């Protein structure tokens, strides 16, 4: 058995109202998914593909990510 798009949306909308969130949309779900994937260690490129973005900048805006200078990628290169 599968749920239709509207059935899923109905559950999400009902849940949002229960926690007092009035303005809630599909993009909010996408942003939440993106942030959770990133927090779990997901690569930006993987998240970009998951969300179907053509631009990595769009994905970065969804996540609200800023480079973490304290953990620069080049610091892990063994020379």
Coordinates of N, CA and C in Angstrom, one line a residue:
X1 N 0.8 -1.2 0.0 CA 0.0 0.0 0.0 C 0.9 1.2 0.0
X2 N 0.5 2.2 -0.8 CA 1.3 3.5 -0.8 C 0.4 4.6 -0.5
X3 N 1.0 5.7 -0.1 CA 0.3 6.9 0.2 C 0.4 7.9 -1.0
X4 N -0.6 8.6 -1.3 CA -0.6 9.6 -2.3 C 0.2 10.8 -1.8
X5 N 0.6 11.7 -2.7 CA 1.2 13.0 -2.3 C 0.4 13.8 -1.4
X6 N -0.9 13.8 -1.7 CA -1.9 14.6 -0.8 C -2.0 14.0 0.6
X7 N -2.0 12.6 0.7 CA -2.1 12.0 2.0 C -0.9 12.3 2.8
X8 N 0.3 12.3 2.2 CA 1.5 12.7 3.0 C 1.5 14.1 3.4
X9 N 1.1 15.0 2.5 CA 1.0 16.4 2.8 C 0.0 16.7 3.9
X10 N -1.1 16.0 3.9 CA -2.2 16.1 4.9 C -1.6 15.8 6.3
X11 N -0.8 14.7 6.4 CA -0.2 14.4 7.7 C 0.8 15.4 8.1
X12 N 1.6 15.9 7.2 CA 2.6 17.0 7.5 C 1.9 18.2 7.9
X13 N 0.9 18.6 7.2 CA 0.1 19.9 7.5 C -0.5 19.7 8.9
X14 N -1.1 18.6 9.2 CA -1.8 18.4 10.5 C -0.7 18.4 11.6
X15 N 0.4 17.8 11.4 CA 1.5 17.8 12.4 C 2.0 19.2 12.7
X16 N 2.2 20.0 11.6 CA 2.7 21.4 11.7 C 1.7 22.2 12.6
X17 N 0.4 22.0 12.3 CA -0.6 22.8 13.1 C -0.6 22.4 14.6
X18 N -0.3 21.1 14.8 CA -0.3 20.6 16.2 C 0.9 21.2 17.0
X19 N 2.0 21.5 16.3 CA 3.1 22.2 17.1 C 3.0 23.7 16.9
X20 N 2.0 24.2 16.3 CA 1.8 25.7 16.3 C 2.5 26.3 15.1
X21 N 2.8 25.6 14.1 CA 3.5 26.2 12.9 C 2.4 26.4 11.9
X22 N 2.1 27.7 11.6 CA 1.0 28.0 10.7 C 1.5 28.0 9.2
X23 N 2.6 28.6 9.0 CA 3.1 28.7 7.6 C 4.2 27.7 7.3
X24 N 3.8 26.6 6.7 CA 4.7 25.5 6.4 C 4.5 25.0 5.0
X25 N 5.6 24.9 4.3 CA 5.5 24.4 2.9 C 6.5 23.3 2.5
X26 N 6.4 22.9 1.3 CA 7.2 21.8 0.8 C 8.7 22.1 0.9
X27 N 9.0 23.4 0.7 CA 10.4 23.8 0.7 C 11.0 23.7 2.1
X28 N 10.1 23.9 3.1 CA 10.5 23.7 4.5 C 11.0 22.3 4.7
X29 N 10.2 21.3 4.2 CA 10.6 19.9 4.3 C 12.0 19.6 3.6
X30 N 12.1 20.2 2.4 CA 13.4 20.1 1.7 C 14.6 20.6 2.5
X31 N 14.4 21.8 3.0 CA 15.5 22.4 3.8 C 15.8 21.6 5.1
X32 N 14.8 21.1 5.7 CA 15.0 20.2 6.9 C 15.8 19.0 6.5
X33 N 15.3 18.3 5.4 CA 16.0 17.1 4.9 C 17.5 17.5 4.6
X34 N 17.7 18.6 3.9 CA 19.1 19.0 3.5 C 20.0 19.2 4.8
X35 N 19.4 19.9 5.8 CA 20.2 20.2 7.0 C 20.5 18.9 7.8
X36 N 19.5 18.0 7.8 CA 19.7 16.7 8.5 C 20.8 15.9 7.8
X37 N 20.7 15.9 6.5 CA 21.7 15.1 5.7 C 23.1 15.7 5.9
X38 N 23.2 17.0 5.9 CA 24.5 17.6 6.1 C 25.0 17.4 7.5
X39 N 24.1 17.5 8.5 CA 24.5 17.2 9.9 C 25.0 15.8 10.1
X40 N 24.5 14.9 9.3 CA 24.9 13.4 9.4 C 26.1 13.2 8.6
X41 N 26.7 14.2 8.0 CA 28.0 14.0 7.3 C 27.9 14.0 5.8
X42 N 26.7 14.2 5.3 CA 26.5 14.2 3.8 C 27.2 15.2 3.1
X43 N 27.8 14.9 1.9 CA 28.5 15.8 1.1 C 27.5 16.7 0.4
X44 N 27.9 18.0 0.2 CA 27.1 19.0 -0.5 C 26.6 18.4 -1.9
X45 N 27.5 17.8 -2.6 CA 27.2 17.3 -3.9 C 26.1 16.2 -3.9
X46 N 26.2 15.3 -2.9 CA 25.2 14.3 -2.7 C 23.8 14.9 -2.4
X47 N 23.8 15.9 -1.5 CA 22.6 16.6 -1.1 C 22.0 17.4 -2.3
X48 N 22.9 18.0 -3.1 CA 22.4 18.7 -4.3 C 21.7 17.7 -5.2
X49 N 22.2 16.6 -5.4 CA 21.6 15.6 -6.3 C 20.3 15.1 -5.7
X50 N 20.2 14.8 -4.4 CA 19.0 14.4 -3.7 C 17.9 15.4 -3.9
X51 N 18.2 16.7 -3.8 CA 17.2 17.7 -3.9 C 16.9 18.1 -5.3
X52 N 17.7 17.7 -6.2 CA 17.5 18.0 -7.6 C 17.9 19.4 -8.0
X53 N 18.8 20.0 -7.3 CA 19.3 21.3 -7.6 C 20.3 21.3 -8.7
X54 N 20.2 22.2 -9.6 CA 21.2 22.3 -10.7 C 22.5 23.0 -10.2
X55 N 22.3 23.8 -9.2 CA 23.4 24.7 -8.7 C 23.7 24.3 -7.2
X56 N 25.0 24.1 -7.0 CA 25.4 23.9 -5.6 C 25.2 25.0 -4.7
X57 N 25.1 26.3 -5.2 CA 24.8 27.5 -4.5 C 23.4 27.4 -3.9
X58 N 22.5 26.9 -4.7 CA 21.1 26.7 -4.2 C 21.1 25.8 -3.0
X59 N 21.8 24.7 -3.1 CA 21.9 23.7 -2.0 C 22.5 24.4 -0.8
X60 N 23.5 25.2 -0.9 CA 24.2 25.9 0.2 C 23.2 26.8 0.9
X61 N 22.4 27.5 0.1 CA 21.3 28.4 0.6 C 20.3 27.6 1.4
X62 N 19.9 26.5 0.9 CA 18.9 25.6 1.7 C 19.5 25.2 3.0
X63 N 20.8 24.8 3.0 CA 21.4 24.4 4.3 C 21.8 25.5 5.2
X64 N 22.0 26.7 4.6 CA 22.5 27.8 5.3 C 24.0 27.6 5.7
X65 N 24.7 26.8 4.9 CA 26.0 26.5 5.3 C 27.0 27.6 5.0
X66 N 28.0 27.6 5.9 CA 29.1 28.5 5.7 C 30.4 27.7 5.9
X67 N 31.4 28.0 5.2 CA 32.6 27.2 5.3 C 33.1 27.2 6.8
X68 N 33.5 26.0 7.2 CA 34.0 25.9 8.6 C 35.6 26.0 8.5
X69 N 36.0 27.2 8.7 CA 37.5 27.5 8.5 C 38.3 26.7 9.5
X70 N 37.8 26.5 10.7 CA 38.6 25.8 11.7 C 38.9 24.3 11.3
X71 N 38.1 23.8 10.3 CA 38.4 22.4 9.9 C 38.5 22.5 8.3
X72 N 39.5 23.1 7.9 CA 39.7 23.3 6.4 C 40.0 22.0 5.8
X73 N 39.5 21.8 4.6 CA 39.7 20.5 3.9 C 41.2 20.2 3.7
X74 N 42.0 21.2 3.4 CA 43.4 20.9 3.1 C 44.2 20.6 4.4
X75 N 43.6 20.8 5.6 CA 44.3 20.4 6.8 C 44.6 18.9 6.9
X76 N 43.7 18.1 6.2 CA 43.8 16.7 6.4 C 44.8 16.0 5.4
X77 N 45.4 16.8 4.5 CA 46.4 16.3 3.5 C 47.7 16.0 4.2
X78 N 48.1 14.8 4.1 CA 49.4 14.4 4.8 C 50.5 14.7 3.8
X79 N 51.4 15.6 4.2 CA 52.6 15.9 3.4 C 53.9 15.4 4.0

